[in-house]
Amino acid sequence: MKSGSFRQYRSEIPAPEPAAVRSSCSWCHELNAVGRRFCAACGHSAHLPRLHCECPDCQHGRRLVEIGHAIDALQAQLDAYREARRRPQ
Ligand SMILES: [Zn+2]
Ligand SMILES: [Zn+2]
C-alpha cells in the first residue's frame, strides 16, 4: 500500500452538516437541512411560514377552504333569488 492512500480515503468521508445549514421547522421545530423542501418530521414545508406551506395536505386544505367560500357566495345569491321570487309582484 502506498503512503497517502489512507489520507485520500479519509477525504472522501462526507463532513457532518454544520449547524448553519439547518433551521428549525416552523411547524414542529425539527431541525432540517436548509435545502430540504419538506420537514422530515411533520411533512410540512420546513422553511416557509405556515400560511404559505406547500405540502400536499395544506394545499388540499386551502383548496377546500376556497371551494367553501365559493359555495357560500353561491348560496347567498340563491337565497337572494328565492327571496325575490317569494315576494308578491
Ligand atoms: Zn416539521
Ligand atoms: Zn403543510
mmCIF file of N, CA, C and O and ligand atoms in Angstrom:
data_model
loop_
_atom_site.group_PDB
_atom_site.id
_atom_site.type_symbol
_atom_site.label_atom_id
_atom_site.label_comp_id
_atom_site.label_asym_id
_atom_site.label_seq_id
_atom_site.Cartn_x
_atom_site.Cartn_y
_atom_site.Cartn_z
ATOM 1 N N MET A 1 0.842 -1.207 0.000
ATOM 2 C CA MET A 1 0.000 0.000 0.000
ATOM 3 C C MET A 1 0.876 1.256 0.000
ATOM 4 O O MET A 1 1.792 1.373 0.798
ATOM 5 N N LYS A 2 0.637 2.157 -0.920
ATOM 6 C CA LYS A 2 1.417 3.394 -0.974
ATOM 7 C C LYS A 2 1.016 4.318 0.177
ATOM 8 O O LYS A 2 -0.148 4.337 0.585
ATOM 9 N N SER A 3 1.991 5.082 0.628
ATOM 10 C CA SER A 3 1.645 6.078 1.641
ATOM 11 C C SER A 3 0.807 7.170 0.980
ATOM 12 O O SER A 3 1.001 7.511 -0.178
ATOM 13 N N GLY A 4 -0.152 7.687 1.661
ATOM 14 C CA GLY A 4 -1.014 8.728 1.073
ATOM 15 C C GLY A 4 -2.374 8.196 0.718
ATOM 16 O O GLY A 4 -3.349 8.943 0.676
ATOM 17 N N SER A 5 -2.505 6.878 0.450
ATOM 18 C CA SER A 5 -3.815 6.371 0.063
ATOM 19 C C SER A 5 -4.809 6.423 1.228
ATOM 20 O O SER A 5 -5.999 6.618 1.030
ATOM 21 N N PHE A 6 -4.309 6.267 2.436
ATOM 22 C CA PHE A 6 -5.204 6.335 3.585
ATOM 23 C C PHE A 6 -5.797 7.742 3.726
ATOM 24 O O PHE A 6 -6.987 7.905 3.954
ATOM 25 N N ARG A 7 -4.956 8.759 3.513
ATOM 26 C CA ARG A 7 -5.427 10.133 3.629
ATOM 27 C C ARG A 7 -6.501 10.421 2.567
ATOM 28 O O ARG A 7 -7.495 11.070 2.832
ATOM 29 N N GLN A 8 -6.266 9.892 1.358
ATOM 30 C CA GLN A 8 -7.236 10.107 0.284
ATOM 31 C C GLN A 8 -8.581 9.480 0.655
ATOM 32 O O GLN A 8 -9.636 10.049 0.433
ATOM 33 N N TYR A 9 -8.518 8.307 1.250
ATOM 34 C CA TYR A 9 -9.745 7.641 1.681
ATOM 35 C C TYR A 9 -10.501 8.492 2.696
ATOM 36 O O TYR A 9 -11.696 8.702 2.610
ATOM 37 N N ARG A 10 -9.750 9.057 3.636
ATOM 38 C CA ARG A 10 -10.388 9.872 4.671
ATOM 39 C C ARG A 10 -11.109 11.078 4.054
ATOM 40 O O ARG A 10 -12.171 11.473 4.508
ATOM 41 N N SER A 11 -10.512 11.685 2.994
ATOM 42 C CA SER A 11 -11.094 12.899 2.432
ATOM 43 C C SER A 11 -12.417 12.608 1.722
ATOM 44 O O SER A 11 -13.186 13.508 1.453
ATOM 45 N N GLU A 12 -12.709 11.356 1.425
ATOM 46 C CA GLU A 12 -13.970 11.035 0.757
ATOM 47 C C GLU A 12 -15.122 10.861 1.734
ATOM 48 O O GLU A 12 -16.276 10.748 1.335
ATOM 49 N N ILE A 13 -14.799 10.819 3.017
ATOM 50 C CA ILE A 13 -15.877 10.725 4.013
ATOM 51 C C ILE A 13 -16.577 12.082 4.104
ATOM 52 O O ILE A 13 -15.914 13.095 4.305
ATOM 53 N N PRO A 14 -17.876 12.152 3.893
ATOM 54 C CA PRO A 14 -18.543 13.452 3.933
ATOM 55 C C PRO A 14 -18.465 14.064 5.326
ATOM 56 O O PRO A 14 -18.622 13.372 6.329
ATOM 57 N N ALA A 15 -18.210 15.356 5.353
ATOM 58 C CA ALA A 15 -18.155 16.067 6.631
ATOM 59 C C ALA A 15 -19.558 16.159 7.202
ATOM 60 O O ALA A 15 -20.544 16.230 6.454
ATOM 61 N N PRO A 16 -19.695 16.144 8.524
ATOM 62 C CA PRO A 16 -21.023 16.319 9.109
ATOM 63 C C PRO A 16 -21.574 17.693 8.779
ATOM 64 O O PRO A 16 -20.825 18.644 8.628
ATOM 65 N N GLU A 17 -22.909 17.801 8.609
ATOM 66 C CA GLU A 17 -23.518 19.086 8.252
ATOM 67 C C GLU A 17 -23.285 20.108 9.349
ATOM 68 O O GLU A 17 -23.588 19.835 10.507
ATOM 69 N N PRO A 18 -22.751 21.292 8.993
ATOM 70 C CA PRO A 18 -22.639 22.338 10.014
ATOM 71 C C PRO A 18 -24.026 22.828 10.442
ATOM 72 O O PRO A 18 -24.984 22.762 9.666
ATOM 73 N N ALA A 19 -24.125 23.300 11.675
ATOM 74 C CA ALA A 19 -25.425 23.728 12.198
ATOM 75 C C ALA A 19 -26.017 24.857 11.376
ATOM 76 O O ALA A 19 -27.225 25.018 11.325
ATOM 77 N N ALA A 20 -25.151 25.652 10.696
ATOM 78 C CA ALA A 20 -25.631 26.847 9.993
ATOM 79 C C ALA A 20 -26.532 26.499 8.820
ATOM 80 O O ALA A 20 -27.335 27.332 8.400
ATOM 81 N N VAL A 21 -26.417 25.284 8.239
ATOM 82 C CA VAL A 21 -27.251 24.961 7.091
ATOM 83 C C VAL A 21 -28.514 24.214 7.522
ATOM 84 O O VAL A 21 -29.230 23.665 6.699
ATOM 85 N N ARG A 22 -28.794 24.211 8.807
ATOM 86 C CA ARG A 22 -30.020 23.603 9.302
ATOM 87 C C ARG A 22 -30.852 24.683 9.974
ATOM 88 O O ARG A 22 -30.334 25.601 10.583
ATOM 89 N N SER A 23 -32.153 24.595 9.819
ATOM 90 C CA SER A 23 -33.007 25.541 10.530
ATOM 91 C C SER A 23 -34.238 24.801 11.020
ATOM 92 O O SER A 23 -34.593 23.752 10.492
ATOM 93 N N SER A 24 -34.874 25.369 12.026
ATOM 94 C CA SER A 24 -35.970 24.636 12.650
ATOM 95 C C SER A 24 -37.269 24.831 11.877
ATOM 96 O O SER A 24 -37.547 25.899 11.352
ATOM 97 N N CYS A 25 -38.047 23.782 11.794
ATOM 98 C CA CYS A 25 -39.335 23.772 11.113
ATOM 99 C C CYS A 25 -40.291 24.752 11.788
ATOM 100 O O CYS A 25 -40.340 24.837 13.016
ATOM 101 N N SER A 26 -41.059 25.497 10.981
ATOM 102 C CA SER A 26 -41.994 26.448 11.572
ATOM 103 C C SER A 26 -43.211 25.729 12.154
ATOM 104 O O SER A 26 -44.050 26.348 12.792
ATOM 105 N N TRP A 27 -43.339 24.441 11.918
ATOM 106 C CA TRP A 27 -44.477 23.675 12.443
ATOM 107 C C TRP A 27 -44.100 22.941 13.719
ATOM 108 O O TRP A 27 -44.786 23.013 14.720
ATOM 109 N N CYS A 28 -43.015 22.177 13.670
ATOM 110 C CA CYS A 28 -42.702 21.298 14.797
ATOM 111 C C CYS A 28 -41.313 21.564 15.373
ATOM 112 O O CYS A 28 -40.927 20.900 16.316
ATOM 113 N N HIS A 29 -40.571 22.539 14.811
ATOM 114 C CA HIS A 29 -39.259 22.935 15.301
ATOM 115 C C HIS A 29 -38.208 21.846 15.129
ATOM 116 O O HIS A 29 -37.142 21.929 15.719
ATOM 117 N N GLU A 30 -38.503 20.828 14.327
ATOM 118 C CA GLU A 30 -37.477 19.849 13.950
ATOM 119 C C GLU A 30 -36.410 20.566 13.127
ATOM 120 O O GLU A 30 -36.733 21.405 12.292
ATOM 121 N N LEU A 31 -35.133 20.239 13.374
ATOM 122 C CA LEU A 31 -34.064 20.839 12.579
ATOM 123 C C LEU A 31 -33.958 20.104 11.248
ATOM 124 O O LEU A 31 -33.826 18.887 11.208
ATOM 125 N N ASN A 32 -34.069 20.858 10.147
ATOM 126 C CA ASN A 32 -33.962 20.279 8.805
ATOM 127 C C ASN A 32 -32.884 21.002 8.029
ATOM 128 O O ASN A 32 -32.670 22.196 8.224
ATOM 129 N N ALA A 33 -32.204 20.298 7.126
ATOM 130 C CA ALA A 33 -31.253 20.947 6.229
ATOM 131 C C ALA A 33 -31.988 22.006 5.429
ATOM 132 O O ALA A 33 -33.129 21.798 4.998
ATOM 133 N N VAL A 34 -31.337 23.153 5.224
ATOM 134 C CA VAL A 34 -31.990 24.286 4.558
ATOM 135 C C VAL A 34 -32.438 23.924 3.142
ATOM 136 O O VAL A 34 -33.451 24.405 2.660
ATOM 137 N N GLY A 35 -31.683 23.044 2.458
ATOM 138 C CA GLY A 35 -32.058 22.671 1.104
ATOM 139 C C GLY A 35 -33.260 21.751 1.031
ATOM 140 O O GLY A 35 -33.804 21.498 -0.037
ATOM 141 N N ARG A 36 -33.688 21.245 2.173
ATOM 142 C CA ARG A 36 -34.778 20.286 2.203
ATOM 143 C C ARG A 36 -36.106 21.026 2.089
ATOM 144 O O ARG A 36 -36.351 22.002 2.782
ATOM 145 N N ARG A 37 -36.991 20.567 1.208
ATOM 146 C CA ARG A 37 -38.233 21.296 0.984
ATOM 147 C C ARG A 37 -39.248 21.013 2.089
ATOM 148 O O ARG A 37 -39.876 21.915 2.610
ATOM 149 N N PHE A 38 -39.393 19.755 2.417
ATOM 150 C CA PHE A 38 -40.403 19.382 3.412
ATOM 151 C C PHE A 38 -39.732 18.843 4.666
ATOM 152 O O PHE A 38 -38.713 18.171 4.599
ATOM 153 N N CYS A 39 -40.331 19.108 5.802
ATOM 154 C CA CYS A 39 -39.791 18.691 7.089
ATOM 155 C C CYS A 39 -39.755 17.169 7.172
ATOM 156 O O CYS A 39 -40.710 16.492 6.791
ATOM 157 N N ALA A 40 -38.643 16.655 7.698
ATOM 158 C CA ALA A 40 -38.508 15.208 7.834
ATOM 159 C C ALA A 40 -39.459 14.664 8.892
ATOM 160 O O ALA A 40 -39.857 13.500 8.845
ATOM 161 N N ALA A 41 -39.841 15.484 9.846
ATOM 162 C CA ALA A 41 -40.647 15.009 10.969
ATOM 163 C C ALA A 41 -42.148 15.136 10.708
ATOM 164 O O ALA A 41 -42.906 14.210 10.986
ATOM 165 N N CYS A 42 -42.596 16.277 10.176
ATOM 166 C CA CYS A 42 -44.041 16.501 10.074
ATOM 167 C C CYS A 42 -44.526 16.572 8.630
ATOM 168 O O CYS A 42 -45.735 16.528 8.396
ATOM 169 N N GLY A 43 -43.633 16.735 7.647
ATOM 170 C CA GLY A 43 -44.035 16.727 6.248
ATOM 171 C C GLY A 43 -44.491 18.067 5.706
ATOM 172 O O GLY A 43 -44.753 18.190 4.517
ATOM 173 N N HIS A 44 -44.605 19.095 6.556
ATOM 174 C CA HIS A 44 -44.963 20.426 6.065
ATOM 175 C C HIS A 44 -43.736 21.083 5.445
ATOM 176 O O HIS A 44 -42.608 20.618 5.627
ATOM 177 N N SER A 45 -43.941 22.204 4.734
ATOM 178 C CA SER A 45 -42.812 22.963 4.207
ATOM 179 C C SER A 45 -41.975 23.448 5.376
ATOM 180 O O SER A 45 -42.460 24.214 6.211
ATOM 181 N N ALA A 46 -40.713 22.996 5.425
ATOM 182 C CA ALA A 46 -39.908 23.209 6.632
ATOM 183 C C ALA A 46 -39.506 24.663 6.812
ATOM 184 O O ALA A 46 -39.321 25.104 7.934
ATOM 185 N N HIS A 47 -39.369 25.422 5.715
ATOM 186 C CA HIS A 47 -38.784 26.757 5.827
ATOM 187 C C HIS A 47 -39.738 27.843 5.359
ATOM 188 O O HIS A 47 -39.321 28.942 5.039
ATOM 189 N N LEU A 48 -41.018 27.554 5.279
ATOM 190 C CA LEU A 48 -41.998 28.566 4.896
ATOM 191 C C LEU A 48 -42.900 28.851 6.089
ATOM 192 O O LEU A 48 -43.109 27.977 6.924
ATOM 193 N N PRO A 49 -43.459 30.072 6.166
ATOM 194 C CA PRO A 49 -44.462 30.321 7.198
ATOM 195 C C PRO A 49 -45.648 29.375 7.002
ATOM 196 O O PRO A 49 -45.922 28.942 5.878
ATOM 197 N N ARG A 50 -46.339 29.065 8.087
ATOM 198 C CA ARG A 50 -47.431 28.086 7.996
ATOM 199 C C ARG A 50 -48.462 28.448 6.941
ATOM 200 O O ARG A 50 -48.991 27.585 6.247
ATOM 201 N N LEU A 51 -48.750 29.762 6.809
ATOM 202 C CA LEU A 51 -49.772 30.188 5.847
ATOM 203 C C LEU A 51 -49.365 29.901 4.413
ATOM 204 O O LEU A 51 -50.220 29.837 3.534
ATOM 205 N N HIS A 52 -48.058 29.769 4.170
ATOM 206 C CA HIS A 52 -47.581 29.568 2.805
ATOM 207 C C HIS A 52 -47.063 28.150 2.598
ATOM 208 O O HIS A 52 -46.327 27.894 1.648
ATOM 209 N N CYS A 53 -47.422 27.236 3.475
ATOM 210 C CA CYS A 53 -46.957 25.868 3.371
ATOM 211 C C CYS A 53 -47.355 25.275 2.021
ATOM 212 O O CYS A 53 -48.474 25.460 1.559
ATOM 213 N N GLU A 54 -46.409 24.561 1.402
ATOM 214 C CA GLU A 54 -46.656 23.997 0.074
ATOM 215 C C GLU A 54 -46.834 22.491 0.114
ATOM 216 O O GLU A 54 -46.840 21.838 -0.932
ATOM 217 N N CYS A 55 -46.991 21.907 1.298
ATOM 218 C CA CYS A 55 -47.146 20.459 1.354
ATOM 219 C C CYS A 55 -48.536 20.073 0.813
ATOM 220 O O CYS A 55 -49.458 20.890 0.817
ATOM 221 N N PRO A 56 -48.683 18.861 0.302
ATOM 222 C CA PRO A 56 -49.966 18.461 -0.306
ATOM 223 C C PRO A 56 -51.156 18.618 0.648
ATOM 224 O O PRO A 56 -52.233 19.036 0.227
ATOM 225 N N ASP A 57 -50.966 18.316 1.922
ATOM 226 C CA ASP A 57 -52.062 18.429 2.883
ATOM 227 C C ASP A 57 -52.567 19.855 2.988
ATOM 228 O O ASP A 57 -53.772 20.109 2.949
ATOM 229 N N CYS A 58 -51.637 20.810 3.143
ATOM 230 C CA CYS A 58 -52.049 22.199 3.325
ATOM 231 C C CYS A 58 -52.642 22.759 2.035
ATOM 232 O O CYS A 58 -53.603 23.526 2.069
ATOM 233 N N GLN A 59 -52.058 22.388 0.879
ATOM 234 C CA GLN A 59 -52.610 22.877 -0.386
ATOM 235 C C GLN A 59 -54.024 22.345 -0.571
ATOM 236 O O GLN A 59 -54.922 23.073 -0.998
ATOM 237 N N HIS A 60 -54.235 21.086 -0.234
ATOM 238 C CA HIS A 60 -55.554 20.494 -0.329
ATOM 239 C C HIS A 60 -56.519 21.209 0.619
ATOM 240 O O HIS A 60 -57.644 21.535 0.258
ATOM 241 N N GLY A 61 -56.058 21.459 1.840
ATOM 242 C CA GLY A 61 -56.892 22.144 2.822
ATOM 243 C C GLY A 61 -57.291 23.531 2.356
ATOM 244 O O GLY A 61 -58.448 23.928 2.487
ATOM 245 N N ARG A 62 -56.312 24.290 1.793
ATOM 246 C CA ARG A 62 -56.617 25.637 1.321
ATOM 247 C C ARG A 62 -57.598 25.597 0.157
ATOM 248 O O ARG A 62 -58.466 26.450 0.029
ATOM 249 N N ARG A 63 -57.456 24.607 -0.719
ATOM 250 C CA ARG A 63 -58.371 24.474 -1.861
ATOM 251 C C ARG A 63 -59.796 24.241 -1.351
ATOM 252 O O ARG A 63 -60.741 24.813 -1.867
ATOM 253 N N LEU A 64 -59.921 23.390 -0.336
ATOM 254 C CA LEU A 64 -61.251 23.129 0.226
ATOM 255 C C LEU A 64 -61.847 24.397 0.815
ATOM 256 O O LEU A 64 -63.049 24.647 0.676
ATOM 257 N N VAL A 65 -61.015 25.209 1.465
ATOM 258 C CA VAL A 65 -61.499 26.476 2.032
ATOM 259 C C VAL A 65 -61.982 27.389 0.916
ATOM 260 O O VAL A 65 -63.043 28.018 1.020
ATOM 261 N N GLU A 66 -61.210 27.455 -0.197
ATOM 262 C CA GLU A 66 -61.613 28.291 -1.335
ATOM 263 C C GLU A 66 -62.953 27.814 -1.890
ATOM 264 O O GLU A 66 -63.844 28.615 -2.191
ATOM 265 N N ILE A 67 -63.107 26.511 -2.061
ATOM 266 C CA ILE A 67 -64.360 25.970 -2.580
ATOM 267 C C ILE A 67 -65.492 26.288 -1.609
ATOM 268 O O ILE A 67 -66.605 26.652 -2.023
ATOM 269 N N GLY A 68 -65.208 26.175 -0.304
ATOM 270 C CA GLY A 68 -66.217 26.501 0.695
ATOM 271 C C GLY A 68 -66.697 27.934 0.573
ATOM 272 O O GLY A 68 -67.898 28.215 0.634
ATOM 273 N N HIS A 69 -65.757 28.877 0.361
ATOM 274 C CA HIS A 69 -66.127 30.282 0.202
ATOM 275 C C HIS A 69 -66.952 30.477 -1.059
ATOM 276 O O HIS A 69 -67.925 31.249 -1.067
ATOM 277 N N ALA A 70 -66.576 29.782 -2.141
ATOM 278 C CA ALA A 70 -67.330 29.904 -3.396
ATOM 279 C C ALA A 70 -68.752 29.381 -3.204
ATOM 280 O O ALA A 70 -69.715 29.984 -3.695
ATOM 281 N N ILE A 71 -68.896 28.274 -2.480
ATOM 282 C CA ILE A 71 -70.230 27.720 -2.231
ATOM 283 C C ILE A 71 -71.049 28.678 -1.372
ATOM 284 O O ILE A 71 -72.240 28.895 -1.636
ATOM 285 N N ASP A 72 -70.426 29.284 -0.364
ATOM 286 C CA ASP A 72 -71.125 30.266 0.466
ATOM 287 C C ASP A 72 -71.655 31.417 -0.385
ATOM 288 O O ASP A 72 -72.784 31.872 -0.196
ATOM 289 N N ALA A 73 -70.808 31.895 -1.320
ATOM 290 C CA ALA A 73 -71.215 33.022 -2.162
ATOM 291 C C ALA A 73 -72.394 32.624 -3.056
ATOM 292 O O ALA A 73 -73.349 33.385 -3.219
ATOM 293 N N LEU A 74 -72.329 31.411 -3.631
ATOM 294 C CA LEU A 74 -73.428 30.935 -4.473
ATOM 295 C C LEU A 74 -74.699 30.765 -3.651
ATOM 296 O O LEU A 74 -75.800 31.110 -4.109
ATOM 297 N N GLN A 75 -74.543 30.233 -2.433
ATOM 298 C CA GLN A 75 -75.700 30.032 -1.573
ATOM 299 C C GLN A 75 -76.369 31.370 -1.247
ATOM 300 O O GLN A 75 -77.599 31.468 -1.242
ATOM 301 N N ALA A 76 -75.559 32.405 -1.012
ATOM 302 C CA ALA A 76 -76.113 33.728 -0.711
ATOM 303 C C ALA A 76 -76.886 34.263 -1.910
ATOM 304 O O ALA A 76 -77.972 34.845 -1.750
ATOM 305 N N GLN A 77 -76.340 34.058 -3.127
ATOM 306 C CA GLN A 77 -77.045 34.508 -4.336
ATOM 307 C C GLN A 77 -78.349 33.747 -4.511
ATOM 308 O O GLN A 77 -79.378 34.315 -4.876
ATOM 309 N N LEU A 78 -78.306 32.423 -4.234
ATOM 310 C CA LEU A 78 -79.501 31.598 -4.360
ATOM 311 C C LEU A 78 -80.566 32.036 -3.359
ATOM 312 O O LEU A 78 -81.754 32.136 -3.700
ATOM 313 N N ASP A 79 -80.149 32.316 -2.128
ATOM 314 C CA ASP A 79 -81.091 32.786 -1.118
ATOM 315 C C ASP A 79 -81.744 34.093 -1.559
ATOM 316 O O ASP A 79 -82.965 34.269 -1.407
ATOM 317 N N ALA A 80 -80.940 35.013 -2.088
ATOM 318 C CA ALA A 80 -81.463 36.300 -2.524
ATOM 319 C C ALA A 80 -82.453 36.101 -3.675
ATOM 320 O O ALA A 80 -83.508 36.760 -3.730
ATOM 321 N N TYR A 81 -82.140 35.188 -4.584
ATOM 322 C CA TYR A 81 -83.008 34.900 -5.730
ATOM 323 C C TYR A 81 -84.345 34.337 -5.247
ATOM 324 O O TYR A 81 -85.419 34.773 -5.684
ATOM 325 N N ARG A 82 -84.278 33.374 -4.323
ATOM 326 C CA ARG A 82 -85.509 32.775 -3.806
ATOM 327 C C ARG A 82 -86.335 33.801 -3.043
ATOM 328 O O ARG A 82 -87.569 33.809 -3.147
ATOM 329 N N GLU A 83 -85.655 34.650 -2.286
ATOM 330 C CA GLU A 83 -86.351 35.687 -1.530
ATOM 331 C C GLU A 83 -87.082 36.632 -2.485
ATOM 332 O O GLU A 83 -88.231 37.009 -2.256
ATOM 333 N N ALA A 84 -86.412 37.005 -3.588
ATOM 334 C CA ALA A 84 -87.005 37.926 -4.566
ATOM 335 C C ALA A 84 -88.239 37.285 -5.216
ATOM 336 O O ALA A 84 -89.232 37.956 -5.481
ATOM 337 N N ARG A 85 -88.193 35.976 -5.495
ATOM 338 C CA ARG A 85 -89.318 35.292 -6.152
ATOM 339 C C ARG A 85 -90.496 35.139 -5.205
ATOM 340 O O ARG A 85 -91.651 35.063 -5.642
ATOM 341 N N ARG A 86 -90.202 35.026 -3.897
ATOM 342 C CA ARG A 86 -91.253 34.782 -2.920
ATOM 343 C C ARG A 86 -92.112 36.034 -2.726
ATOM 344 O O ARG A 86 -93.283 35.945 -2.382
ATOM 345 N N ARG A 87 -91.504 37.203 -2.948
ATOM 346 C CA ARG A 87 -92.242 38.455 -2.724
ATOM 347 C C ARG A 87 -93.329 38.616 -3.776
ATOM 348 O O ARG A 87 -93.133 38.341 -4.938
ATOM 349 N N PRO A 88 -94.488 39.095 -3.359
ATOM 350 C CA PRO A 88 -95.556 39.378 -4.329
ATOM 351 C C PRO A 88 -95.130 40.513 -5.262
ATOM 352 O O PRO A 88 -94.506 41.460 -4.810
ATOM 353 N N GLN A 89 -95.501 40.365 -6.535
ATOM 354 C CA GLN A 89 -95.113 41.397 -7.507
ATOM 355 C C GLN A 89 -95.895 42.679 -7.257
ATOM 356 O O GLN A 89 -97.088 42.639 -7.132
HETATM 357 ZN ZN ZN B 1 -41.857 19.916 10.966
HETATM 358 ZN ZN ZN B 2 -48.292 21.811 5.306
#
